[in-house]
XYZ file of C-alpha atoms in Angstrom:
645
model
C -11.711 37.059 -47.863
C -12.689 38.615 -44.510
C -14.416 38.034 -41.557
C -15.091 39.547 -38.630
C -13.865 38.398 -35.431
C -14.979 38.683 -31.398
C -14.534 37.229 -28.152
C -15.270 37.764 -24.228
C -12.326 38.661 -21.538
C -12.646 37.052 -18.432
C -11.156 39.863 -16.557
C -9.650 37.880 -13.036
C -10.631 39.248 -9.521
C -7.343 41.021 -8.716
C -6.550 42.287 -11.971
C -5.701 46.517 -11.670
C -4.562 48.565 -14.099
C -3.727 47.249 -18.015
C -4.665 43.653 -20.151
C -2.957 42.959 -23.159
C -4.438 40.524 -25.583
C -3.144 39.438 -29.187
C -4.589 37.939 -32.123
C -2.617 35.746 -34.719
C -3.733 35.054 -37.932
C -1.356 31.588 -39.838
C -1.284 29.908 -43.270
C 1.135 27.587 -43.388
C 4.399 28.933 -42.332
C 3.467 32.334 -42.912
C 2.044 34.163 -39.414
C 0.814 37.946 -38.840
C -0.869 39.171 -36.113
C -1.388 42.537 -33.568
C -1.846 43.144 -29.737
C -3.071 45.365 -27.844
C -4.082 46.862 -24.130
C -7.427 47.596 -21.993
C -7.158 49.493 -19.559
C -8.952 47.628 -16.389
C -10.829 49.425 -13.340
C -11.549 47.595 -10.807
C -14.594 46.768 -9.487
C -13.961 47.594 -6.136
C -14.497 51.420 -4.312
C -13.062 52.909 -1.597
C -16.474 54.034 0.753
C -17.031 56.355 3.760
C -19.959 56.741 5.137
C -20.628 58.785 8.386
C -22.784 59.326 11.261
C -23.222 62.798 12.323
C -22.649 63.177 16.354
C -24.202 65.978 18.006
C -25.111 65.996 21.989
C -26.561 69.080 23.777
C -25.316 71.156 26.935
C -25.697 68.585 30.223
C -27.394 65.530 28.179
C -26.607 62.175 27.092
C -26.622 60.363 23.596
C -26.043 57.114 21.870
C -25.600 56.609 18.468
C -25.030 54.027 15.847
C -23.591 53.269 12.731
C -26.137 50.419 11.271
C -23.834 49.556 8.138
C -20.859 48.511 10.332
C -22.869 47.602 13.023
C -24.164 45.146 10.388
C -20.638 44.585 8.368
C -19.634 40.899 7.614
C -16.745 38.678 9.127
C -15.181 39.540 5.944
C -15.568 42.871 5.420
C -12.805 44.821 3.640
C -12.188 47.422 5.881
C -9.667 50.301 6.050
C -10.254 52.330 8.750
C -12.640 54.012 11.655
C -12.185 57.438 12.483
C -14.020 59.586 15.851
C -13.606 63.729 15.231
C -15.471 65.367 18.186
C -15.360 69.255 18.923
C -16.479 69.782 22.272
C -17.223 73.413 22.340
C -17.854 74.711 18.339
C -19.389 77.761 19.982
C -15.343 79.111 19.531
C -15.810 78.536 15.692
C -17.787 81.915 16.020
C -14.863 83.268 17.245
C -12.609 82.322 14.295
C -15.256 83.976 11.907
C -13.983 87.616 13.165
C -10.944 88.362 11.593
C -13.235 87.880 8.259
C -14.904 91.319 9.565
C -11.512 92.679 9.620
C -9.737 91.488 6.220
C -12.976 92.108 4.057
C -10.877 93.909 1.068
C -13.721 96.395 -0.022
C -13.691 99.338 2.595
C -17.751 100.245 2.297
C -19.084 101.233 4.877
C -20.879 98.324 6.385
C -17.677 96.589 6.676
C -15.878 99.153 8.201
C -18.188 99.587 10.922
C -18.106 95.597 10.879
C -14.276 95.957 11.244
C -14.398 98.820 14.291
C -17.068 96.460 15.736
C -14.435 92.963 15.355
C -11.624 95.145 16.726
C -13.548 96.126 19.679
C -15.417 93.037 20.258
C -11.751 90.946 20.155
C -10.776 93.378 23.304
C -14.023 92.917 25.454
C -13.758 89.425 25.078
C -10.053 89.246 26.828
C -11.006 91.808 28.840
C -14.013 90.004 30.178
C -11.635 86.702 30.442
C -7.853 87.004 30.277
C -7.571 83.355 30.187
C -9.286 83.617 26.605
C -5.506 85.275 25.409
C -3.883 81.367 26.026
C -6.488 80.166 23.546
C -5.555 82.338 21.322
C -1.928 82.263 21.591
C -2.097 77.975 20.717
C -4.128 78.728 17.649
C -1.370 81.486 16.621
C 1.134 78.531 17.368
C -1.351 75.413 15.529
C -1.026 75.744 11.735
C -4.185 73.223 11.603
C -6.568 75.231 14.117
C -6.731 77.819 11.723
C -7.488 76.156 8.614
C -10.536 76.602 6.405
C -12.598 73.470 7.338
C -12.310 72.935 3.124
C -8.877 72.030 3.910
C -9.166 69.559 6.604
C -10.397 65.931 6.815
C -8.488 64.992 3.163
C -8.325 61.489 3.751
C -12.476 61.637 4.314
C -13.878 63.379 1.524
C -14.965 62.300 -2.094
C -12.107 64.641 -3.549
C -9.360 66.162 -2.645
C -9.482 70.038 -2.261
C -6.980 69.894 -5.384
C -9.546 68.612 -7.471
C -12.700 71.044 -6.421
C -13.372 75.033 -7.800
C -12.862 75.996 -4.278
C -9.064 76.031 -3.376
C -8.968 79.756 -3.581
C -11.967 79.708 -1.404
C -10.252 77.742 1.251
C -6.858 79.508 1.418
C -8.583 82.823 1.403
C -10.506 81.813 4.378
C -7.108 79.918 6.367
C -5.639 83.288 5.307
C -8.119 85.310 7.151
C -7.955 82.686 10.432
C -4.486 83.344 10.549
C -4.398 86.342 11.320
C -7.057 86.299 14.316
C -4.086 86.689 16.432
C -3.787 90.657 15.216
C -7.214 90.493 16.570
C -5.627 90.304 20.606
C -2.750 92.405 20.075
C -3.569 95.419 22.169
C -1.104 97.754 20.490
C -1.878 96.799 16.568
C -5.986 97.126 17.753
C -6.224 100.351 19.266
C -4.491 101.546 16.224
C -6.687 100.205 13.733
C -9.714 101.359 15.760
C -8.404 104.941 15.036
C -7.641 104.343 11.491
C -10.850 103.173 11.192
C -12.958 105.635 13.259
C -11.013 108.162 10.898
C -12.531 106.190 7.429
C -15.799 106.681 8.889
C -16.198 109.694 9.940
C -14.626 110.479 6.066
C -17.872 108.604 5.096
C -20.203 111.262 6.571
C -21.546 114.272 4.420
C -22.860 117.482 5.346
C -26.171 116.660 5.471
C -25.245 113.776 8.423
C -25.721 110.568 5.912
C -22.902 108.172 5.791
C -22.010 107.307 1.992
C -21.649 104.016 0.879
C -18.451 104.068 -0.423
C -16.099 107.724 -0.282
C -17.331 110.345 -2.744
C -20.661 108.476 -3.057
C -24.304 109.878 -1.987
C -25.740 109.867 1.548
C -27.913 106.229 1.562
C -30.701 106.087 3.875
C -29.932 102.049 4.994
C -26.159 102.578 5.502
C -27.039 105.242 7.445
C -29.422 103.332 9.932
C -26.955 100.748 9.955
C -24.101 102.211 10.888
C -25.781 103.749 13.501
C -27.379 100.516 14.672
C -24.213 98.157 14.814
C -22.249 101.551 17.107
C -25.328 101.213 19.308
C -24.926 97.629 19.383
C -20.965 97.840 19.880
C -21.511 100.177 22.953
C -24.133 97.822 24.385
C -21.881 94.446 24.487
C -18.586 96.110 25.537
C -19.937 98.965 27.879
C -17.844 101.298 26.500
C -18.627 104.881 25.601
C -18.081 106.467 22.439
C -15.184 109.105 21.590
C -16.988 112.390 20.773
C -16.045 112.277 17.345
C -18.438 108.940 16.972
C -20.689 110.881 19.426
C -21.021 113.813 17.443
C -21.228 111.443 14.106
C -23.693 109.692 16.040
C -26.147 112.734 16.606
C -25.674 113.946 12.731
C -26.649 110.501 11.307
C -29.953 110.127 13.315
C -30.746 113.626 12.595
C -30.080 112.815 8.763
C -32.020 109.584 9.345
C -35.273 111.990 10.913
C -35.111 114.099 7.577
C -35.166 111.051 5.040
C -38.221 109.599 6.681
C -39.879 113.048 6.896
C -39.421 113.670 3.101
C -40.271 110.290 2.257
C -43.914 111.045 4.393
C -44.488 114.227 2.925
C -43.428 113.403 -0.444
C -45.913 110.108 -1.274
C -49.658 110.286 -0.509
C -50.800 107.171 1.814
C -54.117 106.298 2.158
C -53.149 102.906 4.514
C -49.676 102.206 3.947
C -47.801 99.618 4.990
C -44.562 100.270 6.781
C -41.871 99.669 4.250
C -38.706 97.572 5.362
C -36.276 101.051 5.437
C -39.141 102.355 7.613
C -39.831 99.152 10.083
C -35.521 99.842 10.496
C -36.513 103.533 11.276
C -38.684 102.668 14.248
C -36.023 100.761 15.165
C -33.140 103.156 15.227
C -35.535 105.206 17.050
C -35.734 102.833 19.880
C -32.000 102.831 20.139
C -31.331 106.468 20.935
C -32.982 109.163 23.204
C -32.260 111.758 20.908
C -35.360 114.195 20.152
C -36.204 115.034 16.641
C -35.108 118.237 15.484
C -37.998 119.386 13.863
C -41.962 119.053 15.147
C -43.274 116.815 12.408
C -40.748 114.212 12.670
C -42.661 113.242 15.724
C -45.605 112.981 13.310
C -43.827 111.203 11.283
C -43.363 108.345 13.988
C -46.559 108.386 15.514
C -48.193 107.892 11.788
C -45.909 104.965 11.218
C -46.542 103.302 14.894
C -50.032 103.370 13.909
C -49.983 101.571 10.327
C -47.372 99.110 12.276
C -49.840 98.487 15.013
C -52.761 97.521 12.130
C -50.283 95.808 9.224
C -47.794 93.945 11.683
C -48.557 90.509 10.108
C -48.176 91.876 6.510
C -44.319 92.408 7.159
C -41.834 89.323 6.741
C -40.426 87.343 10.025
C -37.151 89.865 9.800
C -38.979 93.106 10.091
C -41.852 91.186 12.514
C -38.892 90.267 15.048
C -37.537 94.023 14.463
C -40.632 96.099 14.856
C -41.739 93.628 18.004
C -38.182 94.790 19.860
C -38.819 98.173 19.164
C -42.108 97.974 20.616
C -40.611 96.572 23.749
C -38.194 99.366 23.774
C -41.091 101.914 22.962
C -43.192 100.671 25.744
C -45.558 99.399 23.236
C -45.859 96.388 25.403
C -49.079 94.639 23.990
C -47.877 94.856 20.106
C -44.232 93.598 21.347
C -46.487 90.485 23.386
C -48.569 89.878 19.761
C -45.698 89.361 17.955
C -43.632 87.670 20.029
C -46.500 85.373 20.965
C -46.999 85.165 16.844
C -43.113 84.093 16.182
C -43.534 81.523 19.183
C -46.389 79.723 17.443
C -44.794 79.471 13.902
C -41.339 78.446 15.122
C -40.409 74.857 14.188
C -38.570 72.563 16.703
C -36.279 69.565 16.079
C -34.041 68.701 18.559
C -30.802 68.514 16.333
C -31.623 72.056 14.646
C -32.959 73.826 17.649
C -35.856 76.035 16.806
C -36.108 78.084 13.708
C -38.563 79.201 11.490
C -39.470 78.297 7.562
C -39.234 81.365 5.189
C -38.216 82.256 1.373
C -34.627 83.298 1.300
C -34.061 85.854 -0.912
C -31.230 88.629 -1.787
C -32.367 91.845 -0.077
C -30.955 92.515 3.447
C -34.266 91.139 5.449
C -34.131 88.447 3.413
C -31.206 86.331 4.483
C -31.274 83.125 6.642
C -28.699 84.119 9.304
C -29.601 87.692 9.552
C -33.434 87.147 9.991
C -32.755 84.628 12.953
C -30.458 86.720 14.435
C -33.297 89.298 14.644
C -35.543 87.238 16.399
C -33.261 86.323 18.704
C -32.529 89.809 19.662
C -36.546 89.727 20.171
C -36.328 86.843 22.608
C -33.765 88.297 24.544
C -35.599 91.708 24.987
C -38.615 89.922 25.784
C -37.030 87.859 28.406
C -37.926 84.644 26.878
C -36.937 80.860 28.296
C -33.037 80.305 28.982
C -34.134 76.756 27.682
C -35.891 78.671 24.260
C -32.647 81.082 23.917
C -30.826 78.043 23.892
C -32.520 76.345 20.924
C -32.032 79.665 19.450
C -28.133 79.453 19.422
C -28.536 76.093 18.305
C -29.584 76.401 15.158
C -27.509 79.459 14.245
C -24.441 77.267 15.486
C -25.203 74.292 13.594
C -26.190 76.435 9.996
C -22.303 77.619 10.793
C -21.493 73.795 10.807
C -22.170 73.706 6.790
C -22.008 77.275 5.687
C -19.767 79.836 5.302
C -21.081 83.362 7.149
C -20.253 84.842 3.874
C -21.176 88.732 4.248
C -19.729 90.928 7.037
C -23.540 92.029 7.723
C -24.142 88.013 8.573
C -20.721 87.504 10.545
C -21.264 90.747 12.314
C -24.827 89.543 13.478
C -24.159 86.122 14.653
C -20.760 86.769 16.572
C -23.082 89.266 18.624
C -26.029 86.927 18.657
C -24.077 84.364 19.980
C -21.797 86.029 22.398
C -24.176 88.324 23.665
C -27.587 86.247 23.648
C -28.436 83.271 26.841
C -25.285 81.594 28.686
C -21.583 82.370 27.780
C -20.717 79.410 25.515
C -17.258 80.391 25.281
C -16.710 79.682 28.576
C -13.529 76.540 29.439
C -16.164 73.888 29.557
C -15.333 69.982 30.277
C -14.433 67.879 27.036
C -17.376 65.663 25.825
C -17.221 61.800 27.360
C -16.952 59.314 24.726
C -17.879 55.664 25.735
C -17.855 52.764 23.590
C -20.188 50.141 25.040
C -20.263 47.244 23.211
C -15.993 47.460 22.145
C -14.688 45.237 24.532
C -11.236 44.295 25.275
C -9.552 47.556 24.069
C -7.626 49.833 25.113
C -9.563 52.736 23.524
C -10.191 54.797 26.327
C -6.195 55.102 26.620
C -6.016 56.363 22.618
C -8.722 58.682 23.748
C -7.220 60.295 26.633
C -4.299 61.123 24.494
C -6.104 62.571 21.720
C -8.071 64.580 24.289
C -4.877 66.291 25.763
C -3.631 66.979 22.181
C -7.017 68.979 21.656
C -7.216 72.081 20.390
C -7.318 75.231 22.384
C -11.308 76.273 22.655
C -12.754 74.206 20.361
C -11.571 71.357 22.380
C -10.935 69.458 18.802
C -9.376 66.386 18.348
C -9.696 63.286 15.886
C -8.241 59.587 16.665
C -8.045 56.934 13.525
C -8.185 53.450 14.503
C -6.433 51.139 10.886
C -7.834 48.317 9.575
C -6.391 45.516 12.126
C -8.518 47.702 14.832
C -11.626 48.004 13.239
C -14.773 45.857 14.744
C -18.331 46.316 14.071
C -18.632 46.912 17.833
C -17.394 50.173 17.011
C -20.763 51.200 15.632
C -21.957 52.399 18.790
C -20.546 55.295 20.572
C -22.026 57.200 23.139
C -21.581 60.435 24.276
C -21.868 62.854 27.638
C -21.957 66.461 27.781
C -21.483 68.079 30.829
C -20.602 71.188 29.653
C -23.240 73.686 28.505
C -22.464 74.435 25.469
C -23.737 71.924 22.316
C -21.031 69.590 21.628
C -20.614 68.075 17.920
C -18.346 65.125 15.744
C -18.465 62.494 13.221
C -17.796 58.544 13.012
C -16.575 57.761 10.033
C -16.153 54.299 8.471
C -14.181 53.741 5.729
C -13.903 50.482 3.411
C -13.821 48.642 0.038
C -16.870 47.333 -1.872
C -17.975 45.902 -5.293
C -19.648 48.922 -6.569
C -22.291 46.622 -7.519
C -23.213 45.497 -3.836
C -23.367 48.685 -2.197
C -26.708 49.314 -0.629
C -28.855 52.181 -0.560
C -28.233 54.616 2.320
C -31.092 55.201 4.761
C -31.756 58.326 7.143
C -28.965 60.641 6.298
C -29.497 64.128 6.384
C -27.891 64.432 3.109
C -29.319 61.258 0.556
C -28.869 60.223 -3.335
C -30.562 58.128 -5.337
C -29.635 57.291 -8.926
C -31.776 55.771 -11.760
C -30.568 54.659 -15.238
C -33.711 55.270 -17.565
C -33.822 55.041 -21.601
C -33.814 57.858 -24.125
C -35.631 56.935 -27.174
C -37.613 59.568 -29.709
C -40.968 57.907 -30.588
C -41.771 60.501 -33.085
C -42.811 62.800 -30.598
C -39.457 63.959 -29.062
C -37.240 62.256 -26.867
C -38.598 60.583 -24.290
C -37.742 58.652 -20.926
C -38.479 55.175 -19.985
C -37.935 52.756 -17.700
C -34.578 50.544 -18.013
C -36.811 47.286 -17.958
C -34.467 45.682 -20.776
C -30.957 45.302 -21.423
C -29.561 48.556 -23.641
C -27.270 47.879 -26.806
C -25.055 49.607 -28.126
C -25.296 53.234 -29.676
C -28.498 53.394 -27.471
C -28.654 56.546 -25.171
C -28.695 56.657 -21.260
C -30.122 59.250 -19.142
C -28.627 59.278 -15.808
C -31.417 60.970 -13.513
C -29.624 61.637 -10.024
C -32.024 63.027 -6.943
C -30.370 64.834 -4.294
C -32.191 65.167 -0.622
C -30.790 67.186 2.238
C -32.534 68.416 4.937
C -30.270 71.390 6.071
C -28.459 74.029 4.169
C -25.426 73.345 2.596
C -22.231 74.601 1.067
C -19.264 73.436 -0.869
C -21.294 69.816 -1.955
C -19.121 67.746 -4.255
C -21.358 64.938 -6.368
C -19.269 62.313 -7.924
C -20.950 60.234 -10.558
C -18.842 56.867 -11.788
C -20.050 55.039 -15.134
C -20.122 52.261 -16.035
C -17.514 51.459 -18.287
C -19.489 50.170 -21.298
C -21.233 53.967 -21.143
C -19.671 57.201 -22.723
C -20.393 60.668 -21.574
C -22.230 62.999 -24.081
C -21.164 66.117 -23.282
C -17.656 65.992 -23.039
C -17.150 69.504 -22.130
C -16.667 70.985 -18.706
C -18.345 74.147 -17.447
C -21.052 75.807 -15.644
C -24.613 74.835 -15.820
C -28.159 75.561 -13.930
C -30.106 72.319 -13.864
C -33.026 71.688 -11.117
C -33.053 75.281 -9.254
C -28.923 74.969 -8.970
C -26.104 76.193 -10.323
C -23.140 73.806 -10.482
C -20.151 73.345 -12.183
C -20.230 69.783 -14.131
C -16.708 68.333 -14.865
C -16.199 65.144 -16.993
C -13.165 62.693 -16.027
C -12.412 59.295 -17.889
C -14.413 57.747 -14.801
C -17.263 59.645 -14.184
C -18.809 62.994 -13.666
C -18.237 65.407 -10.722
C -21.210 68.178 -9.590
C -19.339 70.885 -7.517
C -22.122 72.857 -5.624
C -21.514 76.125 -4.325
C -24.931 76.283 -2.535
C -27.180 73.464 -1.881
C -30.292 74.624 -0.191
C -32.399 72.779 1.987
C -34.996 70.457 -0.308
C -35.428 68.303 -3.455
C -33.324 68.484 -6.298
C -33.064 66.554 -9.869
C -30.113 66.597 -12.086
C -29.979 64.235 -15.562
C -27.303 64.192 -17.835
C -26.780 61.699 -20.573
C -24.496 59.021 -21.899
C -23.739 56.644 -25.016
C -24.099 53.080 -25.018
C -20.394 51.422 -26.920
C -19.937 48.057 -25.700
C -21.671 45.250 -24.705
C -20.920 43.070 -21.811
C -22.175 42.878 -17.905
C -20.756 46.299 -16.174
C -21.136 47.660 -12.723
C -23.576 50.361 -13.326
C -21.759 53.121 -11.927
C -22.220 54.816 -7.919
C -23.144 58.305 -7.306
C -21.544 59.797 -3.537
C -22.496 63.202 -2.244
C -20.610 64.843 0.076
C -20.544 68.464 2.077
C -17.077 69.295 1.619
C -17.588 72.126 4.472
C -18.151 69.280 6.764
C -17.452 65.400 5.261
C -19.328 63.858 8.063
C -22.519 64.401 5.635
C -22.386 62.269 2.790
C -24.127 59.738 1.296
C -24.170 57.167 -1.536
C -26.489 55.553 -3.711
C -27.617 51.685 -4.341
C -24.842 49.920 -6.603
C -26.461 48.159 -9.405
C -25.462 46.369 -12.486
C -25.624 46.624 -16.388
C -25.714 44.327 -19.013
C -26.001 45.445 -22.600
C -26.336 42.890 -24.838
């Protein structure tokens, strides 16, 4: 006969890696039997959560991790770790050699790369004792790593593991070379080389191509003009005559394109296009007059539909048209808008002040860009040092979790920065860090080393305390600025948990929640319902995930583990769009891994399902999010557990 056969494992508390069992079958003296292995995860995770530190120029903060404020006597901990950078303002600094290695020579980037080059020598020239900074990075393999690379022992995955190692070595690759940047011989020459690419770029009607052999474009053009302008205005330096004389042509060609444009389309109350709003703008920058009588036409026309249709225009071409007012001695419509931008801005004192538009893909569309134009409005309208301030904020801290990926953007907050308020790059005092309530220590000692092993500029260091050290009195750290530049860090606790005790995360800027719910098909398609009953097996399980962050971010890594009754149903890695994001989903024996490229700010939703094959009471899985760009974000959801009977 037969019969079928089951039984329960009692799996013991430090059991790690394999089980075997055997089962014997015996009639008389005859015996036959078979054995076998499980393989046996524990139920204990490795956690790190984080508290974000961030202090402003001259103030003072204190801040506190609640969950190991609030550890027990017998919590499994592994370690505590402070990173502070006391002057990130320098991180702007290591963006510019991304100006000069971009490999496709358009002609945006190498008017970026002229303007790098050039920018690299005012800024020794305005402070020789910049050069030392730079010469320590040259000589510090880890001050000029991608922040992808850093922080290993902190983040969800190693960079091994993620889509993005080619992202990070392209961008240490770029850092290392910002030394070039500072040597005077190897810069002057590029500056020729490149001043000899451009002017190849120019045709004979004065319009600078896009690429060589390409037709005159109206934008590159103004732009190239624009970002010369701009380069002679932050380094006081005069042109050569050959960028003189290209200088002249381009306007000139810029003049004709808008007087064709007028002549050819029939207006009855236009508004100002973006290329023309840029136009104005270019117009502002140079004293040149127009060549021919109805250019001047031409502009008045246009000042007059900006002057009606101002508020029709989007917050890039606002802030642009308001300094070009200012410059045009158009005082009252430079006041309105400038007034206008004032009242929309939002304010939190982390962010700084910034304002709430659509992204989108043209060029007066993008994040970075768009602030960095009303910024240059605020500084020609004289605004608050206090207001300027906020300003640089923001555009500093969207650099904390975001690549500048575009020469355009790099090339617009470098100057922005550099050139807009107080001089952040200024030697400035490293940040004081107090811990009040750790008593007994000698912490301020381990400090004081790790603050003379800082690196040059940033003023970056990092101290790990192991698992002996670690006290919940370590939750509270407080911090003095005195320089005044923003300063900025992360605590980081990291320790061991049953996955189904962890609790929920609360007030992180970056949060996920995670929600088991019930496929069934009830004859009217599949449907979702609440997990109020115990699954069994072959049932299926949607795994509903809900991401929160309140900031832009890039490089986010979601890990997803399962419970280990629970099979995934797509077994196949590869790209998908789910919820407004694209993400690529990978599927390990453990879990499931989300690697986000871009995570904008808002509410997202992701689902994907799984199989129910064996019964017994699981862990029901933990999701953890993390911003690989900068660990110190990350989150994790509530552990729970499952039964399936």
């Amino acid at each position: 006969g037969s019969t079928t056969v089951k039984w329960s494992l009692e799996v013991p508390k430090d059991a790690v890696g394999t089980i075997g069992y055997r089962v014997t079958a015996r009639a008389g003296n005859f015996t036959d039997g078979e054995e076998a292995a499980l393989p046996v995860l524990t139920n204990r995770t490795l956690l790190t959560e984080a508290l974000p530190l961030f202090v402003r120029g001259g103030q003072k903060e204190t801040f506190t991790l609640e969950n190991l404020r609030a550890a027990p006597a017998d919590a499994d901990h592994l370690a505590v770790e402070l990173k502070m950078v006391s002057n990130p303002a320098w991180e702007s600094v290591k963006a510019l050699p991304y100006l000069q290695e971009y490999p496709y020579e358009c002609t945006e980037q190498l008017v970026n790369r002229l303007f790098a080059n050039r920018l690299a020598q005012h800024i020794v020239a305005s402070n020789p004792a910049i050069e030392t900074v730079f010469d320590q990075w040259a000589k510090d393999e880890k001050a000029l790593q991608s922040p992808l690379q850093t922080n290993e022992q902190l983040k969800s995955a190693t960079l091994a593991e993620t889509p993005w190692v080619m992202d990070a070595r392209s961008e240490a690759k770029q850092r290392a070379r910002i030394a070039q940047l500072f040597d005077q011989e190897r810069v002057d020459q590029e500056i020729q080389a490149t001043i000899n690419k451009l002017l190849t770029r120019q045709g004979d009607d004065g319009g600078m191509t896009w690429f060589s052999g390409g037709r005159s474009n109206w934008y590159i053009t103004q732009y190239t003009v624009e970002q010369l302008y701009k380069l002679r205005d932050i380094t006081q330096a005069n042109w050569t005559n050959e960028l003189a004389e290209m200088t002249r042509r381009a306007v000139a060609f810029a003049d004709k394109a808008a007087l064709e444009n007028w002549q050819r389309e029939a207006w009855e109350d236009p508004v100002p296009a973006p290329i023309i709003v840029h136009y104005l703008y270019l117009r502002t920058l140079t004293d040149q007059a127009p060549q021919q009588a109805e250019t001047q036409q031409v502009l008045d026309f246009w000042w007059m539909q900006a002057e009606q249709h101002w508020l029709q225009l989007s917050l890039h071409h606002q802030a642009l048209l308001g300094v070009a007012a200012q410059r045009k001695a158009k005082t009252e419509l430079a006041q309105r808008i400038y007034n206008s931008l004032r009242e929309r801005a939002l304010y939190k004192e982390e962010f700084g002040r910034y304002w709430k538009y659509n992204n989108g893909w043209y060029w007066y569309q993008l994040p970075v860009e768009t602030h960095t134009r009303i910024m240059e409005l605020y500084q020609v309208m004289d605004a608050p040092a206090q207001e300027l301030t906020e300003l640089k904020i923001w555009l500093l801290r969207h650099k904390e979790t975001n690549r500048w990926e575009t020469t355009k953007a790099t090339a617009a907050a470098v100057y922005s920065l550099l050139h807009t308020g107080d001089n952040w790059l200024a030697e400035a005092p490293p940040t004081t860090v107090r811990f009040p309530k750790w008593k007994g220590t000698n912490y301020e000692t381990t400090l004081a080393a790790a603050q003379a092993q800082a690196e040059a500029g940033t003023g970056a260091y990092r101290v790990r305390w192991k698992q002996a050290e670690v006290t919940p009195q370590m939750a509270t750290v407080r911090l003095q600025n005195r320089g005044k530049a923003p300063s900025w860090g992360g605590l980081y606790w990291q320790y061991f948990a049953q996955i189904d005790q962890v609790p929920q995360e609360k007030d992180n800027p970056l949060r996920i929640e995670r929600q088991l719910l019930r496929k069934a098909n009830d004859g009217q398609g599949d449907q979702l319902f609440v997990l109020d009953e115990a699954p069994a097996p072959g049932d299926r399980i949607t795994v509903r995930l809900t991401i929160r962050t309140d900031r832009d971010m890039e490089f986010v890594h979601l890990k997803d583990l399962r419970a280990s009754g629970l099979e995934p149903v797509d077994q196949l890695s590869g790209y998908r769009y789910q919820g407004r994001l694209g993400y690529y989903q990978q599927t390990t024996d453990l879990g499931t891994h989300f690697f986000l490229d871009y995570l904008p700010k808002g509410e997202y939703v992701l689902e994907y399902d799984l199989r129910v094959f064996h019964r017994g009471d699981f862990s029901g899985g933990l999701a953890t999010l993390q911003c690989m760009y900068a660990p110190k974000f990350v989150s994790h959801s509530e552990g729970t557990r499952l039964s399936v009977e």
